[in-house]
XYZ file of C-alpha atoms in Angstrom:
644
model
C -17.979 3.709 14.336
C -16.982 0.374 15.574
C -15.157 1.817 18.495
C -18.158 4.063 19.330
C -20.398 1.066 19.099
C -18.346 -0.926 21.569
C -18.390 1.994 23.965
C -22.155 2.571 23.593
C -22.788 -1.246 24.207
C -20.448 -1.770 27.331
C -19.953 1.510 28.771
C -16.614 3.670 28.819
C -16.072 2.359 32.328
C -16.117 -1.359 31.205
C -14.301 -1.094 27.917
C -10.964 0.341 26.921
C -8.617 0.091 23.962
C -5.447 -1.952 24.279
C -2.072 -0.146 23.597
C 1.044 -1.059 21.974
C 4.501 0.091 22.943
C 6.226 1.728 19.808
C 9.948 1.272 20.061
C 12.733 3.008 18.197
C 13.851 1.917 14.954
C 16.774 3.229 13.108
C 15.150 6.104 11.218
C 13.352 7.448 14.441
C 16.516 6.979 16.647
C 18.543 9.079 14.054
C 15.914 11.605 13.979
C 15.561 12.175 17.658
C 19.134 11.869 18.666
C 20.167 14.186 15.638
C 17.721 16.823 17.016
C 19.063 16.442 20.594
C 22.514 17.170 19.052
C 21.465 20.051 17.246
C 21.967 18.639 13.682
C 19.892 20.402 10.968
C 16.732 18.966 9.646
C 18.087 19.119 6.149
C 20.963 16.723 7.161
C 18.481 14.525 9.220
C 16.229 14.276 6.225
C 19.117 13.170 3.917
C 19.965 10.467 6.495
C 16.364 9.607 6.718
C 16.091 9.098 2.821
C 19.169 6.836 2.935
C 17.452 4.478 5.213
C 14.881 1.828 4.411
C 13.007 -0.154 6.934
C 14.729 -3.447 6.208
C 18.211 -2.089 7.101
C 19.904 -3.737 10.024
C 21.453 -1.447 12.751
C 24.790 -2.248 11.484
C 24.169 -0.385 8.155
C 24.060 3.015 9.944
C 27.873 3.470 10.226
C 28.375 2.605 6.509
C 25.620 5.043 5.471
C 26.889 7.764 7.499
C 30.417 7.323 5.781
C 29.169 7.187 2.341
C 26.811 10.069 2.491
C 27.694 13.780 1.765
C 26.772 15.438 5.239
C 27.569 18.728 6.869
C 28.028 17.228 10.319
C 31.354 17.618 12.092
C 33.176 14.485 13.063
C 32.884 15.010 16.776
C 29.226 15.233 16.776
C 28.963 12.343 14.357
C 31.004 10.216 16.805
C 28.580 11.154 19.793
C 25.546 10.337 17.643
C 26.496 6.844 16.557
C 26.674 5.200 20.015
C 23.518 6.866 21.048
C 21.634 5.663 17.949
C 22.593 2.154 18.483
C 21.797 2.164 22.104
C 18.350 3.667 21.559
C 17.192 1.225 18.884
C 14.643 -1.192 20.429
C 14.030 1.156 23.349
C 10.332 2.263 24.077
C 9.528 5.470 22.279
C 5.863 6.119 23.163
C 2.609 4.409 23.945
C 0.143 4.142 20.860
C -3.441 2.968 20.544
C -3.692 -0.495 19.140
C -5.516 -0.795 15.785
C -8.629 -2.260 17.214
C -7.957 -4.555 20.394
C -10.518 -3.883 23.097
C -10.553 -5.139 26.817
C -14.060 -5.517 28.016
C -14.897 -6.503 31.665
C -17.827 -6.903 33.818
C -16.531 -4.456 36.425
C -14.852 -0.937 35.940
C -11.648 -1.615 34.162
C -9.859 1.025 36.268
C -10.101 -1.363 39.146
C -8.037 -4.068 37.175
C -5.581 -1.823 35.145
C -4.337 1.604 34.688
C -6.433 3.484 32.119
C -5.688 6.855 30.517
C -7.429 9.177 27.802
C -5.976 8.487 24.427
C -4.832 11.240 22.110
C -7.980 10.965 20.104
C -11.174 12.322 21.496
C -13.534 10.127 23.451
C -11.186 7.092 23.669
C -9.444 5.353 26.536
C -6.322 3.210 26.430
C -4.946 0.718 28.796
C -1.525 1.779 29.868
C -0.041 -1.883 29.384
C 1.238 -3.293 26.175
C -1.222 -5.634 24.411
C 1.107 -8.758 24.790
C 1.127 -8.130 28.659
C -2.643 -8.142 28.689
C -2.555 -11.640 27.099
C 0.157 -12.944 29.519
C -2.040 -11.795 32.431
C -5.039 -13.665 30.982
C -7.250 -10.640 30.295
C -9.729 -11.089 27.424
C -8.715 -8.917 24.431
C -11.085 -8.862 21.494
C -9.819 -7.516 18.188
C -12.481 -5.347 16.526
C -10.788 -4.814 13.247
C -12.154 -3.033 10.168
C -11.155 -3.219 6.475
C -10.750 -0.059 4.311
C -11.931 -2.123 1.334
C -15.427 -2.507 2.964
C -15.530 1.333 2.922
C -14.390 1.458 -0.577
C -17.024 -0.993 -1.695
C -19.783 0.928 -0.061
C -18.836 4.002 -1.744
C -18.595 2.292 -5.018
C -22.180 0.977 -4.748
C -23.232 4.656 -3.788
C -21.424 5.978 -6.888
C -22.966 3.544 -9.257
C -26.427 4.215 -7.853
C -25.804 7.946 -8.157
C -24.892 7.843 -11.817
C -26.966 4.902 -13.072
C -29.943 4.697 -10.589
C -29.213 0.974 -9.863
C -28.405 -0.152 -6.352
C -25.966 -2.989 -6.124
C -25.467 -5.348 -3.229
C -22.776 -7.911 -2.534
C -25.110 -10.662 -3.316
C -26.076 -9.178 -6.637
C -22.522 -9.567 -8.107
C -22.508 -12.580 -10.495
C -20.310 -15.429 -8.860
C -18.545 -16.751 -12.014
C -17.943 -13.923 -14.341
C -15.528 -14.923 -17.000
C -14.366 -11.430 -17.835
C -13.404 -10.764 -14.185
C -11.345 -14.021 -14.114
C -9.528 -12.998 -17.352
C -8.736 -9.755 -15.869
C -7.361 -11.374 -12.768
C -5.358 -13.862 -14.768
C -3.697 -10.869 -16.710
C -2.727 -9.512 -13.214
C -4.710 -6.201 -14.055
C -5.461 -5.951 -10.163
C -4.089 -2.414 -9.050
C -6.437 -1.420 -6.210
C -8.056 -4.910 -5.851
C -8.201 -6.342 -2.282
C -5.343 -8.662 -1.353
C -4.119 -9.302 -4.862
C -2.623 -5.958 -5.761
C 0.972 -6.432 -4.420
C 3.818 -7.058 -6.763
C 4.148 -10.642 -5.332
C 0.484 -11.372 -5.878
C 0.460 -9.928 -9.435
C 3.452 -12.080 -10.280
C 1.652 -15.135 -9.102
C -1.615 -14.501 -10.928
C -0.582 -15.336 -14.563
C 0.972 -18.646 -13.221
C -1.709 -19.705 -10.876
C -4.421 -18.617 -13.334
C -7.596 -18.518 -10.916
C -10.777 -19.458 -12.758
C -13.165 -19.862 -9.775
C -13.623 -18.923 -6.220
C -11.646 -21.503 -4.406
C -8.737 -20.610 -6.713
C -8.805 -17.183 -5.168
C -8.811 -18.684 -1.665
C -5.539 -20.321 -2.581
C -4.272 -17.241 -4.170
C -4.947 -15.312 -1.086
C -3.192 -17.736 1.272
C -0.244 -18.934 -0.748
C 1.746 -15.668 -1.104
C 2.469 -15.772 2.728
C 5.505 -16.388 4.757
C 4.152 -19.793 5.822
C 3.919 -21.438 2.397
C 6.874 -19.578 1.037
C 9.211 -20.705 3.942
C 7.925 -24.162 3.793
C 8.655 -24.448 0.129
C 4.979 -24.938 -0.868
C 4.634 -22.456 -3.582
C 6.433 -24.024 -6.426
C 5.263 -27.633 -5.767
C 1.681 -26.452 -5.733
C 2.144 -24.470 -9.086
C 3.798 -27.587 -10.530
C 0.974 -29.931 -9.331
C -1.521 -27.402 -10.704
C -0.011 -27.333 -14.119
C 0.644 -31.149 -14.258
C -2.175 -32.816 -12.470
C -0.712 -36.220 -13.041
C 2.277 -35.371 -10.803
C -0.135 -34.994 -7.641
C 0.699 -37.349 -5.017
C 0.256 -37.791 -1.246
C 2.465 -38.714 1.572
C 0.101 -41.364 2.685
C -3.603 -42.373 2.116
C -4.269 -40.884 5.602
C -3.210 -37.608 4.658
C -5.230 -37.617 1.298
C -8.294 -36.360 2.991
C -6.386 -33.506 4.629
C -4.486 -32.302 1.527
C -6.541 -33.208 -1.657
C -8.307 -29.845 -1.869
C -4.766 -28.294 -2.152
C -3.182 -30.907 -4.444
C -1.346 -32.565 -1.721
C 0.522 -29.337 -0.587
C -0.258 -27.863 2.963
C -1.239 -24.205 2.567
C -3.565 -23.353 5.494
C -3.070 -23.366 9.233
C -5.938 -26.015 9.648
C -4.079 -28.328 7.392
C -0.953 -27.918 9.373
C -2.987 -28.873 12.674
C -4.678 -31.808 10.936
C -1.228 -33.096 9.787
C -0.085 -33.143 13.307
C -3.083 -35.106 14.447
C -3.096 -37.508 11.597
C 0.531 -37.952 10.908
C 2.233 -37.362 14.160
C -0.563 -38.590 16.651
C -1.139 -35.152 18.308
C -4.277 -35.032 20.366
C -6.735 -32.186 19.421
C -5.534 -30.271 22.596
C -1.848 -30.583 21.377
C -2.765 -29.401 18.015
C -4.551 -26.323 19.394
C -1.511 -25.713 21.544
C 0.636 -25.912 18.364
C -1.822 -23.218 16.748
C -1.158 -20.894 19.610
C 2.546 -21.397 19.625
C 2.617 -20.769 15.655
C 1.016 -17.359 16.455
C 3.137 -16.325 19.262
C 6.544 -18.039 18.901
C 8.382 -15.090 17.258
C 7.427 -13.093 20.413
C 7.840 -15.671 22.973
C 9.358 -18.777 21.528
C 8.120 -22.134 22.531
C 8.080 -23.969 19.193
C 10.981 -26.319 19.999
C 9.145 -28.912 21.983
C 6.541 -29.133 19.136
C 9.374 -29.605 16.717
C 10.611 -32.720 18.732
C 7.117 -34.261 19.211
C 6.320 -33.649 15.458
C 9.594 -35.260 14.169
C 9.243 -38.185 16.583
C 5.558 -38.816 15.779
C 5.965 -38.634 11.932
C 9.119 -40.901 12.226
C 6.974 -43.334 14.279
C 4.305 -43.402 11.545
C 6.828 -43.882 8.601
C 6.991 -40.397 7.105
C 10.228 -39.277 5.694
C 12.274 -36.739 7.812
C 12.376 -34.332 4.810
C 8.600 -34.088 4.764
C 8.555 -33.621 8.703
C 11.242 -30.838 8.443
C 9.264 -29.158 5.551
C 6.113 -29.073 7.617
C 8.106 -27.482 10.644
C 9.489 -24.813 8.281
C 6.109 -23.793 7.349
C 4.861 -23.893 10.953
C 7.752 -21.310 11.476
C 6.670 -19.351 8.535
C 3.042 -19.056 10.013
C 4.704 -17.342 13.017
C 5.291 -14.530 10.648
C 1.865 -14.612 8.968
C -0.280 -17.490 7.834
C -3.876 -17.769 6.889
C -6.523 -20.191 8.127
C -8.750 -21.406 5.288
C -11.786 -19.753 6.684
C -9.915 -16.160 6.820
C -8.733 -16.752 3.345
C -12.263 -17.522 2.150
C -13.676 -14.481 3.547
C -10.964 -12.387 2.053
C -11.367 -14.038 -1.191
C -15.025 -12.889 -1.360
C -13.915 -9.223 -1.146
C -11.142 -10.065 -3.654
C -13.708 -11.201 -6.086
C -16.237 -8.418 -5.502
C -13.508 -5.697 -5.957
C -12.373 -7.603 -8.967
C -15.804 -7.509 -10.456
C -16.319 -3.818 -9.703
C -12.894 -2.916 -11.253
C -13.739 -4.942 -14.355
C -17.206 -3.709 -15.116
C -17.261 -0.235 -13.226
C -13.609 0.972 -13.413
C -14.635 4.741 -12.985
C -16.789 4.054 -9.984
C -14.085 1.689 -8.401
C -11.224 4.228 -9.073
C -13.307 7.132 -7.531
C -14.216 4.954 -4.399
C -10.517 3.999 -3.849
C -9.394 7.722 -4.021
C -12.372 8.701 -1.771
C -11.268 6.029 0.765
C -7.578 7.036 1.007
C -5.320 6.341 2.744
C -5.471 2.671 1.852
C -4.105 -0.256 -0.328
C -0.915 -0.576 -1.967
C -1.146 2.166 -4.567
C -1.484 5.930 -4.459
C -4.086 7.868 -6.310
C -1.518 8.755 -9.077
C -1.200 5.067 -10.055
C -4.925 4.402 -9.660
C -5.723 7.313 -12.043
C -2.926 6.505 -14.522
C -4.177 2.896 -14.951
C -7.887 3.753 -15.278
C -6.990 6.487 -17.828
C -4.979 3.846 -19.758
C -8.219 1.826 -19.824
C -10.204 4.701 -21.538
C -11.810 6.378 -18.501
C -11.794 10.107 -18.849
C -10.915 12.091 -15.809
C -11.417 15.703 -15.242
C -9.258 17.899 -12.890
C -10.350 19.415 -9.531
C -12.447 22.458 -10.091
C -13.660 24.809 -7.599
C -16.648 25.667 -9.656
C -17.994 22.176 -9.865
C -15.981 19.477 -7.825
C -17.164 18.207 -4.422
C -14.845 17.169 -1.599
C -14.921 13.632 -2.899
C -14.471 12.432 -6.441
C -17.699 12.201 -8.319
C -19.054 10.685 -11.474
C -20.557 12.421 -14.483
C -22.951 10.102 -16.495
C -21.966 9.552 -20.070
C -24.547 10.255 -22.838
C -24.194 6.750 -24.149
C -25.384 4.370 -21.350
C -23.057 1.685 -22.484
C -20.051 3.949 -21.906
C -18.220 4.640 -18.779
C -19.074 7.812 -16.645
C -16.424 10.597 -16.435
C -14.645 10.901 -13.058
C -14.314 14.422 -11.605
C -11.482 14.823 -9.074
C -12.469 16.036 -5.765
C -11.083 19.018 -3.657
C -9.899 16.410 -0.981
C -6.915 16.050 -3.378
C -5.750 19.611 -3.123
C -2.797 19.533 -0.761
C -2.993 22.157 1.958
C -6.692 22.679 1.600
C -8.565 22.048 4.929
C -11.968 20.207 4.861
C -13.569 23.251 6.616
C -12.431 25.538 3.756
C -13.717 23.075 1.136
C -17.058 22.872 3.029
C -17.402 26.725 3.170
C -16.792 26.800 -0.617
C -19.465 24.332 -1.282
C -21.884 26.106 0.781
C -21.459 29.188 -0.907
C -21.337 27.767 -4.478
C -24.796 26.187 -3.784
C -26.342 29.687 -3.371
C -24.945 31.062 -6.600
C -21.806 30.453 -8.738
C -18.574 32.329 -8.291
C -17.656 35.022 -10.768
C -13.976 35.501 -9.755
C -11.260 34.441 -7.479
C -11.737 37.634 -5.391
C -15.445 36.953 -4.904
C -14.709 33.259 -4.010
C -12.309 34.248 -1.280
C -14.623 36.843 0.149
C -17.751 34.931 0.053
C -16.309 31.657 1.444
C -13.993 33.689 3.767
C -10.935 31.941 2.435
C -7.438 32.664 3.834
C -4.704 33.466 1.291
C -2.959 29.998 1.957
C -6.209 28.318 1.192
C -6.655 30.328 -2.186
C -3.066 29.683 -2.877
C -3.397 25.997 -2.459
C -6.307 25.872 -4.901
C -4.612 28.116 -7.419
C -1.423 25.870 -7.161
C -3.437 22.664 -7.742
C -5.153 24.152 -10.839
C -8.653 24.101 -9.214
C -9.194 27.643 -10.048
C -8.737 27.168 -13.888
C -12.450 28.180 -14.564
C -11.980 31.563 -12.895
C -8.619 32.435 -14.525
C -6.840 32.336 -17.761
C -4.377 29.600 -16.670
C -2.365 28.291 -13.784
C 0.125 31.320 -13.608
C -2.751 33.763 -13.716
C -4.521 32.048 -10.849
C -1.312 32.082 -8.722
C -0.917 35.709 -9.360
C -4.406 36.526 -8.531
C -4.212 34.360 -5.334
C -1.084 36.217 -4.138
C -3.194 39.497 -4.285
C -6.179 38.218 -2.292
C -6.891 40.253 0.941
C -9.786 40.038 3.346
C -10.912 43.437 4.092
C -13.940 44.156 6.260
C -17.098 44.681 4.434
C -15.850 44.554 0.968
C -14.725 42.127 -1.879
C -11.216 43.147 -2.293
C -8.074 41.645 -3.988
C -5.861 42.638 -6.937
C -6.997 45.593 -8.947
C -7.796 45.372 -12.554
C -4.433 46.940 -13.464
C -2.562 44.603 -11.365
C -4.276 41.702 -13.004
C -3.400 42.772 -16.422
C 0.054 41.496 -16.242
C 1.408 39.522 -19.225
C 2.007 36.189 -17.571
C 3.247 33.199 -19.836
C 1.058 30.341 -20.372
C 2.523 27.398 -18.433
C 4.120 24.578 -20.490
C 2.640 21.158 -20.517
C 5.578 20.173 -18.484
C 4.968 22.791 -15.941
C 1.390 21.938 -15.619
C 2.130 18.235 -15.110
C 4.759 18.827 -12.453
C 2.390 21.365 -10.652
C -0.259 18.621 -10.742
C 1.985 16.075 -8.960
C 3.354 18.609 -6.576
C -0.049 20.013 -5.499
C -2.451 17.204 -6.205
C -0.350 14.114 -6.203
C -1.397 13.050 -9.779
C -2.261 14.526 -13.157
C -5.070 14.325 -15.349
C -2.796 15.320 -18.282
C -0.301 13.048 -19.960
C 2.070 10.794 -17.949
C 5.533 12.573 -17.540
C 7.234 9.811 -19.450
C 4.980 10.498 -22.365
C 6.719 13.794 -22.846
C 10.161 12.125 -22.925
C 9.186 9.164 -25.072
C 10.481 10.337 -28.484
C 13.698 11.065 -27.043
C 13.939 7.803 -25.127
C 13.045 5.756 -28.188
C 15.970 7.437 -30.113
C 18.266 6.332 -27.185
C 16.985 2.705 -27.217
C 14.742 2.819 -24.262
C 11.842 0.371 -23.882
C 8.449 1.008 -22.370
C 6.468 -1.337 -20.210
C 4.307 -2.557 -23.045
C 7.389 -3.160 -25.139
C 8.641 -5.736 -22.793
C 5.752 -7.962 -23.523
C 6.992 -8.387 -27.138
C 10.720 -9.089 -26.281
C 12.112 -12.446 -25.826
C 13.482 -13.803 -22.444
C 17.120 -12.713 -21.998
C 17.026 -9.518 -24.025
C 19.195 -6.698 -22.858
C 17.130 -3.711 -22.141
C 17.146 -0.173 -21.016
C 14.008 1.159 -19.191
C 13.077 4.303 -17.152
C 10.058 5.224 -14.961
C 8.890 6.864 -11.798
C 9.860 4.887 -8.744
C 6.532 3.974 -7.053
C 7.559 1.168 -4.886
C 10.744 -0.528 -3.441
C 10.607 -3.507 -1.187
C 12.746 -6.125 0.303
C 10.511 -8.941 1.553
C 11.762 -10.996 4.615
C 11.496 -14.048 2.287
C 13.522 -12.693 -0.490
C 17.024 -13.368 0.930
C 18.156 -9.715 0.522
C 16.735 -9.231 -3.009
C 15.130 -5.703 -3.587
C 12.175 -5.397 -5.811
C 11.324 -2.020 -7.432
C 8.448 -0.865 -9.546
C 8.786 1.830 -12.141
C 5.750 3.398 -13.698
C 5.684 4.871 -17.329
C 2.905 5.842 -19.622
C 2.083 2.227 -20.730
C 2.191 0.514 -17.270
C 4.524 -0.765 -14.684
C 8.082 -2.191 -15.161
C 9.166 -4.633 -12.401
C 12.812 -4.421 -11.362
C 14.794 -6.910 -9.586
C 17.909 -5.678 -7.575
C 20.216 -8.489 -6.407
C 21.779 -7.686 -3.050
C 25.206 -6.763 -4.488
C 23.769 -4.434 -6.997
C 21.437 -2.725 -4.617
C 24.549 -2.329 -2.196
C 26.713 -0.860 -4.916
C 24.163 1.550 -6.220
C 22.108 2.103 -3.181
C 22.177 5.997 -3.023
C 20.902 6.116 -6.747
C 18.130 3.736 -6.054
C 16.837 5.361 -2.914
C 17.308 8.960 -4.123
C 15.796 8.770 -7.605
C 12.314 9.845 -8.498
C 12.982 8.965 -12.012
C 15.048 6.012 -12.452
C 16.995 4.462 -15.389
C 17.715 0.908 -15.256
C 19.956 -1.279 -17.519
C 19.526 -4.941 -17.327
C 18.327 -8.241 -18.645
C 14.704 -9.091 -19.256
C 13.153 -12.175 -17.570
C 9.818 -13.304 -19.039
C 7.674 -16.299 -18.027
C 3.965 -16.271 -19.224
C 2.716 -12.763 -18.769
C 5.266 -11.985 -16.077
C 8.186 -9.764 -17.117
C 10.911 -8.448 -14.775
C 14.138 -6.661 -15.521
C 17.138 -7.922 -13.506
C 19.150 -4.591 -13.108
C 22.874 -4.224 -13.835
C 23.306 -0.603 -13.707
C 21.040 2.279 -12.416
C 20.999 6.082 -13.154
C 19.197 8.876 -11.456
C 17.364 10.783 -14.134
C 15.201 12.943 -11.961
C 16.756 16.083 -13.501
C 15.276 15.101 -16.910
C 11.883 16.486 -15.749
C 13.287 18.980 -13.150
C 12.369 16.589 -10.327
C 13.716 16.925 -6.795
C 13.744 13.563 -4.873
C 11.455 13.272 -1.832
C 9.411 16.299 -2.654
C 6.979 13.325 -3.089
C 5.954 14.729 -6.475
C 5.420 11.256 -7.940
C 4.452 9.269 -5.043
């Protein structure tokens, strides 16, 4: 909508999207070179699974040597140099996420313009950074998925309750909302849902809006690399320890307890403490944003050090400020940016706290977005008492919907939408809804005939359990779907005799696995709940158990791998998240542990971890010592994406 607005306002001949050149990384280089050399997709998929985005190119050789592959030595020797040569080489031109170039004359007279792959869009053929170098005006017209989710959430609330909420109607200082935030119950919340943010929340303990502004900005490379995070937390916990480098800097730093966190503060420090002119400070701001790409910070370092030394500031303080400036080159927040984001953080937190069913439904209806998949969103909302009904072709819509509770004080029930059925096209779902509006469906055969559904569409619905109302159980629905035929002028399918096959009722485990495979989530019990009795006998602890154990306890945990990260500021440490039926278990993998057990870590859907519990406040981590791939406990196969 934003893109079309720009085109309508300025005309297609005077506005075009900027482009970005996509270059080869390790995974794409391996795939393209491998295909060119005739290596099978199975082997390429295995190689791809063994690669994570933070791997340096030098890891390729070691991974190939340690992976079971059916690639002959000669082809492997040819492949390796080509992969290394291709990394960093341009692969294709892609549309920038929202950068527009707008001119007063036809753009084609200034720059080469081509039609984009998306309909009704044009793209400038130069990289976005080249446009800046040439002095062309590029305007970033960016949108946030959370704005869409909030709009849909307000619509859902109005639909089931009749009251229309607006942003300005949200109470600004709700204690229950801040209590929830301090407990780090923020899955799906804007900006504070990542593992790092959730670890910070119980320590920072936000109690007002400006605390959220700080929270949004502090977990960023700038403050982290500048070693500003721990000093801020220490001063927040012990206000008597707050001090300032000088009285001149008190006004600059007092709102953040003497610790510079925002870009504006760094610029003000340069002016106040190092005698920068406002123009020089603005040049520093521009250099902060571009130095990773073009360099150019070194002159400012010398100027900053000399100016601060002249005014009597310690070299350690000047060096710390410079490290933070370098961090802002990765990603740092202006205070105004953090404040606008914090507003959305609070609104999404309030909705999650007071309207959990509507908030969860709006997140699922707005996918893809955010840090968590629908599986994690639904599991959490179910743990908090919201009832979720499966997708059902007789009553589900395309989007998730809400069913009002009989008791107005209770949360509505969430009905999953057909959008979650893997392999079902939107056009097929629309046909089902249109025919269902005329009269209900009496059988699977009638559904297929009236909605003109192909066999793959019917099979997708059956596999996802969405035909349960028209069949005895999932196996019966799958059997009937196999017999559906579209014959001219008649409703045809399996005969009554064919349908009377004695098919076994699927077990709970089979239903749960099928849900994950064909919906990406389940409305039944969590897979770990099926194993819990056995796990307890073997000494395993759940996520909830960890909150009752002492720091330093040796533990054994297991869960579905939902995330694995290696932040640039983590010095090689890998963080994993395991989900069980009670919550999320946070895992720390030191570099040596991850390197020694890399294949197990990357190939497991269900992972067992033995290690030591670290607890501080409400934050619990398990420092891993040994890993075990337990995917076969539930018949899982890695990277079918069943649990992702």
